[in-house]
């Protein structure tokens, strides 16, 4: 029998304790905060680990890292993007941006599906909170928007950038706005105080963040990540053949409590591997964000992390 959405994970917590039923969630938050702190070591400590922002940065002033969507927009618009480098390397800044996009794309292509969305993206702090609040308040009615819409938005952004010659998406990109707001806000908080620093950092872009939060809370469940975000669409396409995958390895033990469905940002991707007895238990959908929440909340330990080459021992 299915559990109520607001009780998702309760049985796992009773059986195995709080840490077991929240470990992937905690590790994701640690990952996001550590990446944020790497951006802040420069303004706070004078030692740059990551110089720049979530759109483009330099790791230890040596390794370039660039958002592939910004790179594609720039190239479509007839420009070569730049990322911040030391003055001695300024002549190479354009090449660094291109190389950085390739490095990021290769990493996510090989590692796991949409890891950026689940473990790096700062905006998931907002969307995860909206999803949690939605479950606790019992808000279940939701507008219907096709998940494929984000791919149309991604294509429209690249074509729009080609026509306009600008980074079209960066005018309204809540992901980069939230990342810049956090970095700038906490960077100024040492002298101005946390609240003042964050207000200064976010500025008018705070309304983008509020709009995403209210959209997810009141209009469409998991609306931003699951239906609209073109960054997630691109990372899904990039990592569609990545190695690490969630697997419903012990699906014969499933009690159909639906806790995994309630917490998954892309719940449609679990139904085939979990309930389709003629399908592989591997979650091979490019929509999976590798967040591990299905592993956290399952009291029967149905889910595990496997490689895409794993062959399940479950009888079909």
Short mmCIF file of C-alpha atoms in Angstrom, two decimals:
data_model
loop_
_atom_site.label_atom_id
_atom_site.label_comp_id
_atom_site.label_asym_id
_atom_site.label_seq_id
_atom_site.Cartn_x
_atom_site.Cartn_y
_atom_site.Cartn_z
CA UNK A 1 0.00 0.00 0.00
CA UNK A 2 1.32 3.43 -0.94
CA UNK A 3 2.46 5.76 1.83
CA UNK A 4 1.42 9.39 2.03
CA UNK A 5 3.93 11.69 0.26
CA UNK A 6 4.71 13.59 3.47
CA UNK A 7 5.74 10.29 5.11
CA UNK A 8 8.26 9.41 2.40
CA UNK A 9 11.38 7.98 4.01
CA UNK A 10 9.82 7.51 7.46
CA UNK A 11 9.92 3.69 7.34
CA UNK A 12 13.57 3.71 6.25
CA UNK A 13 14.42 6.10 9.07
CA UNK A 14 12.68 3.88 11.65
CA UNK A 15 14.43 0.73 10.39
CA UNK A 16 17.91 2.07 9.73
CA UNK A 17 18.21 5.46 11.42
CA UNK A 18 18.34 9.09 10.33
CA UNK A 19 21.75 8.96 8.63
CA UNK A 20 20.86 5.99 6.41
CA UNK A 21 17.63 7.62 5.23
CA UNK A 22 19.31 10.97 4.51
CA UNK A 23 22.90 10.13 3.62
CA UNK A 24 22.76 10.93 -0.09
CA UNK A 25 20.87 14.14 0.64
CA UNK A 26 23.50 15.19 3.22
CA UNK A 27 26.37 14.29 0.89
CA UNK A 28 24.79 16.34 -1.90
CA UNK A 29 24.52 19.36 0.39
CA UNK A 30 28.14 18.92 1.46
CA UNK A 31 29.17 18.74 -2.21
CA UNK A 32 27.26 21.92 -3.06
CA UNK A 33 28.62 23.81 -0.05
CA UNK A 34 32.20 22.69 -0.69
CA UNK A 35 32.01 23.93 -4.28
CA UNK A 36 30.59 27.24 -3.04
CA UNK A 37 33.41 27.50 -0.49
CA UNK A 38 35.99 26.89 -3.22
CA UNK A 39 34.68 30.02 -4.95
CA UNK A 40 34.83 31.97 -1.67
CA UNK A 41 38.38 31.13 -0.62
CA UNK A 42 39.62 33.93 -2.86
CA UNK A 43 37.59 36.88 -1.52
CA UNK A 44 37.62 35.57 2.05
CA UNK A 45 41.12 34.08 2.42
CA UNK A 46 43.07 35.50 -0.52
CA UNK A 47 43.74 32.01 -1.91
CA UNK A 48 41.82 31.16 -5.05
CA UNK A 49 40.69 27.57 -5.51
CA UNK A 50 37.96 28.42 -8.02
CA UNK A 51 38.20 31.86 -9.63
CA UNK A 52 35.03 32.96 -11.40
CA UNK A 53 31.49 31.59 -11.06
CA UNK A 54 29.29 28.68 -12.13
CA UNK A 55 29.32 29.92 -15.74
CA UNK A 56 33.09 29.90 -16.12
CA UNK A 57 35.99 29.51 -13.72
CA UNK A 58 39.61 28.50 -13.29
CA UNK A 59 40.51 25.69 -10.89
CA UNK A 60 43.72 26.65 -9.03
CA UNK A 61 44.32 29.18 -11.85
CA UNK A 62 45.35 26.25 -14.06
CA UNK A 63 42.36 24.16 -15.16
CA UNK A 64 39.55 25.95 -17.03
CA UNK A 65 35.92 24.97 -16.38
CA UNK A 66 33.05 26.33 -18.50
CA UNK A 67 29.30 25.84 -18.68
CA UNK A 68 28.73 23.98 -21.99
CA UNK A 69 25.46 25.82 -22.63
CA UNK A 70 27.18 29.21 -22.41
CA UNK A 71 29.90 27.95 -24.75
CA UNK A 72 27.27 26.80 -27.27
CA UNK A 73 25.39 30.12 -27.00
CA UNK A 74 28.61 32.06 -27.53
CA UNK A 75 29.65 30.03 -30.55
CA UNK A 76 26.14 30.26 -32.02
CA UNK A 77 26.23 34.03 -31.55
CA UNK A 78 29.56 34.31 -33.32
CA UNK A 79 31.66 34.89 -30.22
CA UNK A 80 34.26 32.91 -28.32
CA UNK A 81 33.53 33.00 -24.56
CA UNK A 82 36.11 34.11 -22.04
CA UNK A 83 36.71 33.12 -18.43
CA UNK A 84 38.75 34.97 -15.79
CA UNK A 85 42.48 34.20 -15.93
CA UNK A 86 45.59 35.83 -14.56
CA UNK A 87 46.93 38.67 -16.72
CA UNK A 88 49.82 36.59 -17.98
CA UNK A 89 47.38 34.17 -19.59
CA UNK A 90 44.89 36.75 -20.90
CA UNK A 91 45.76 36.03 -24.52
CA UNK A 92 44.67 32.43 -24.00
CA UNK A 93 41.36 33.22 -22.25
CA UNK A 94 39.24 32.36 -25.29
CA UNK A 95 40.93 29.01 -25.76
CA UNK A 96 40.61 28.34 -22.05
CA UNK A 97 36.85 28.81 -22.23
CA UNK A 98 36.52 26.32 -25.08
CA UNK A 99 38.80 23.82 -23.37
CA UNK A 100 36.86 24.29 -20.14
CA UNK A 101 33.61 23.42 -21.89
CA UNK A 102 35.16 20.25 -23.29
CA UNK A 103 36.53 19.24 -19.87
CA UNK A 104 33.15 19.66 -18.19
CA UNK A 105 31.31 17.85 -20.99
CA UNK A 106 33.71 14.90 -20.91
CA UNK A 107 33.53 14.62 -17.13
CA UNK A 108 29.74 14.46 -17.03
CA UNK A 109 29.57 12.27 -20.13
CA UNK A 110 31.71 9.63 -18.43
CA UNK A 111 30.72 9.85 -14.77
CA UNK A 112 26.99 9.73 -14.00
CA UNK A 113 23.71 11.07 -15.33
CA UNK A 114 23.11 14.79 -14.70
CA UNK A 115 25.50 14.93 -11.75
CA UNK A 116 25.63 18.71 -12.13
CA UNK A 117 21.89 18.94 -11.42
CA UNK A 118 22.00 16.72 -8.35
CA UNK A 119 25.38 17.50 -6.79
CA UNK A 120 26.59 20.88 -8.07
CA UNK A 121 23.74 23.16 -9.16
CA UNK A 122 23.10 25.74 -6.40
CA UNK A 123 19.50 26.26 -7.48
CA UNK A 124 18.60 22.73 -6.36
CA UNK A 125 18.71 24.11 -2.81
CA UNK A 126 15.64 26.14 -3.77
CA UNK A 127 13.83 23.50 -5.82
CA UNK A 128 14.45 20.73 -3.26
CA UNK A 129 13.00 22.95 -0.54
CA UNK A 130 9.93 23.66 -2.68
CA UNK A 131 9.45 19.91 -3.29
CA UNK A 132 9.84 19.12 0.44
CA UNK A 133 7.38 21.86 1.41
CA UNK A 134 4.95 20.69 -1.24
CA UNK A 135 4.96 17.18 0.26
CA UNK A 136 4.59 18.43 3.82
CA UNK A 137 1.68 20.73 2.91
CA UNK A 138 -0.03 18.03 0.88
CA UNK A 139 -0.05 20.07 -2.35
CA UNK A 140 -0.65 17.45 -5.02
CA UNK A 141 -2.56 19.20 -7.81
CA UNK A 142 -0.20 20.13 -10.59
CA UNK A 143 -0.37 21.60 -14.05
CA UNK A 144 0.64 19.29 -16.87
CA UNK A 145 3.75 20.27 -18.81
CA UNK A 146 5.68 17.80 -21.00
CA UNK A 147 9.17 17.02 -19.73
CA UNK A 148 10.44 17.33 -23.29
CA UNK A 149 9.70 21.08 -23.22
CA UNK A 150 13.17 21.79 -21.74
CA UNK A 151 14.80 20.38 -24.88
CA UNK A 152 12.74 22.73 -27.01
CA UNK A 153 13.78 25.61 -24.77
CA UNK A 154 17.44 24.59 -25.07
CA UNK A 155 17.26 24.52 -28.87
CA UNK A 156 15.37 27.84 -28.94
CA UNK A 157 18.06 29.45 -26.76
CA UNK A 158 20.88 28.35 -29.05
CA UNK A 159 18.98 29.46 -32.17
CA UNK A 160 18.01 32.73 -30.46
CA UNK A 161 21.63 33.39 -29.57
CA UNK A 162 22.60 32.78 -33.20
CA UNK A 163 20.01 35.30 -34.41
CA UNK A 164 20.60 37.94 -31.74
CA UNK A 165 24.36 37.52 -31.39
CA UNK A 166 23.99 37.57 -27.59
CA UNK A 167 24.03 35.12 -24.71
CA UNK A 168 20.25 35.08 -24.79
CA UNK A 169 19.67 32.76 -21.82
CA UNK A 170 21.98 34.65 -19.46
CA UNK A 171 19.48 37.50 -19.24
CA UNK A 172 17.05 35.26 -17.33
CA UNK A 173 19.16 32.33 -16.15
CA UNK A 174 18.17 31.65 -12.50
CA UNK A 175 20.95 29.07 -12.03
CA UNK A 176 23.80 31.45 -12.76
CA UNK A 177 21.94 34.28 -10.99
CA UNK A 178 21.61 32.21 -7.83
CA UNK A 179 25.23 31.07 -8.00
CA UNK A 180 26.52 34.61 -8.54
CA UNK A 181 24.28 35.89 -5.76
CA UNK A 182 25.63 33.36 -3.27
CA UNK A 183 29.26 33.92 -4.24
CA UNK A 184 28.99 37.70 -4.26
CA UNK A 185 26.76 37.80 -1.18
CA UNK A 186 28.95 35.64 1.03
CA UNK A 187 32.03 37.33 -0.39
CA UNK A 188 30.75 40.67 0.93
CA UNK A 189 29.33 39.26 4.16
CA UNK A 190 32.66 39.44 6.02
CA UNK A 191 32.57 43.22 5.96
CA UNK A 192 28.86 43.98 5.54
CA UNK A 193 27.21 41.11 7.44
CA UNK A 194 25.52 38.04 6.00
CA UNK A 195 22.07 39.56 5.40
CA UNK A 196 23.40 42.76 3.87
CA UNK A 197 25.91 40.80 1.81
CA UNK A 198 23.27 38.48 0.39
CA UNK A 199 20.91 41.38 -0.40
CA UNK A 200 23.77 43.12 -2.20
CA UNK A 201 24.79 39.91 -3.96
CA UNK A 202 21.38 38.94 -5.30
CA UNK A 203 19.98 42.37 -6.08
CA UNK A 204 17.07 42.31 -8.51
CA UNK A 205 17.82 38.70 -9.51
CA UNK A 206 16.17 37.55 -6.28
CA UNK A 207 12.84 37.71 -8.13
CA UNK A 208 14.02 35.02 -10.55
CA UNK A 209 14.73 32.73 -7.61
CA UNK A 210 11.38 33.49 -5.98
CA UNK A 211 9.59 32.80 -9.28
CA UNK A 212 11.26 29.37 -9.59
CA UNK A 213 10.38 28.53 -5.98
CA UNK A 214 6.71 29.51 -6.36
CA UNK A 215 6.46 27.73 -9.71
CA UNK A 216 7.71 24.47 -8.17
CA UNK A 217 5.62 24.88 -5.04
CA UNK A 218 2.28 25.94 -6.48
CA UNK A 219 2.17 25.24 -10.23
CA UNK A 220 4.14 22.15 -11.30
CA UNK A 221 5.75 19.57 -9.03
CA UNK A 222 9.50 19.49 -9.76
CA UNK A 223 8.61 22.01 -12.44
CA UNK A 224 11.90 23.76 -13.02
CA UNK A 225 14.31 20.82 -12.99
CA UNK A 226 11.84 18.34 -14.46
CA UNK A 227 10.26 20.40 -17.22
CA UNK A 228 11.93 23.71 -18.03
CA UNK A 229 15.64 23.93 -17.24
CA UNK A 230 17.68 23.94 -20.50
CA UNK A 231 20.91 23.43 -18.55
CA UNK A 232 19.56 20.14 -17.20
CA UNK A 233 18.43 19.22 -20.71
CA UNK A 234 21.94 19.69 -22.07
CA UNK A 235 23.55 17.75 -19.22
CA UNK A 236 21.01 14.98 -19.75
CA UNK A 237 21.99 14.74 -23.40
CA UNK A 238 25.70 14.88 -22.55
CA UNK A 239 25.53 12.16 -19.89
CA UNK A 240 23.04 9.81 -21.55
CA UNK A 241 25.72 7.09 -21.78
CA UNK A 242 27.49 7.79 -18.48
CA UNK A 243 28.83 4.89 -16.45
CA UNK A 244 27.33 5.09 -12.94
CA UNK A 245 23.60 4.35 -12.69
CA UNK A 246 20.96 3.73 -10.07
CA UNK A 247 19.58 0.20 -10.25
CA UNK A 248 16.40 -1.29 -8.77
CA UNK A 249 18.58 -4.31 -8.07
CA UNK A 250 16.28 -5.91 -5.49
CA UNK A 251 12.99 -4.94 -7.04
CA UNK A 252 11.47 -8.27 -6.06
CA UNK A 253 11.45 -6.90 -2.50
CA UNK A 254 9.48 -3.77 -3.43
CA UNK A 255 6.34 -3.27 -1.32
CA UNK A 256 4.98 -0.52 -3.58
CA UNK A 257 5.11 2.02 -0.76
CA UNK A 258 5.89 4.62 -3.48
CA UNK A 259 8.32 6.54 -1.26
CA UNK A 260 10.89 6.60 -4.07
CA UNK A 261 8.31 7.97 -6.50
CA UNK A 262 7.31 10.69 -4.03
CA UNK A 263 10.86 12.03 -3.58
CA UNK A 264 12.32 11.53 -7.07
CA UNK A 265 12.62 14.79 -9.06
CA UNK A 266 11.93 12.72 -12.20
CA UNK A 267 9.53 10.05 -10.88
CA UNK A 268 8.54 8.73 -14.31
CA UNK A 269 12.03 7.25 -14.80
CA UNK A 270 11.67 4.76 -11.93
CA UNK A 271 8.49 3.02 -13.04
CA UNK A 272 10.03 0.90 -15.79
CA UNK A 273 13.10 -0.36 -13.87
CA UNK A 274 11.02 -0.90 -10.72
CA UNK A 275 7.74 -2.33 -12.01
CA UNK A 276 8.52 -3.43 -15.58
CA UNK A 277 9.57 -7.01 -15.01
CA UNK A 278 10.69 -7.39 -18.62
CA UNK A 279 12.91 -4.31 -18.38
CA UNK A 280 16.39 -3.93 -16.97
CA UNK A 281 16.44 -2.72 -13.36
CA UNK A 282 19.05 -0.13 -14.37
CA UNK A 283 17.72 3.43 -14.51
CA UNK A 284 19.17 4.33 -17.90
CA UNK A 285 17.01 7.36 -18.58
CA UNK A 286 18.98 10.52 -19.30
CA UNK A 287 16.57 12.38 -17.02
CA UNK A 288 17.97 10.78 -13.82
CA UNK A 289 19.93 13.36 -11.77
CA UNK A 290 21.82 10.70 -9.76
CA UNK A 291 20.67 12.28 -6.50
CA UNK A 292 20.32 8.95 -4.67
CA UNK A 293 17.16 9.94 -2.83
CA UNK A 294 15.42 6.76 -3.97
CA UNK A 295 18.20 4.82 -2.22
CA UNK A 296 17.79 6.92 0.93
CA UNK A 297 14.08 6.48 1.42
CA UNK A 298 13.65 2.83 0.44
CA UNK A 299 13.11 0.72 3.58
CA UNK A 300 13.59 -2.51 1.60
CA UNK A 301 16.97 -1.53 0.12
CA UNK A 302 15.70 -2.04 -3.40
CA UNK A 303 18.05 0.51 -5.02
CA UNK A 304 21.83 0.42 -5.41
CA UNK A 305 24.49 2.24 -7.42
CA UNK A 306 25.81 0.10 -10.27
CA UNK A 307 27.59 0.63 -13.56
CA UNK A 308 25.60 0.63 -16.78
CA UNK A 309 27.40 -2.60 -17.73
CA UNK A 310 26.08 -4.46 -14.67
CA UNK A 311 23.87 -7.45 -15.33
CA UNK A 312 21.31 -7.95 -12.60
CA UNK A 313 20.94 -11.28 -10.84
CA UNK A 314 17.24 -10.62 -10.36
CA UNK A 315 15.03 -13.18 -12.04
CA UNK A 316 12.89 -11.53 -14.65
#
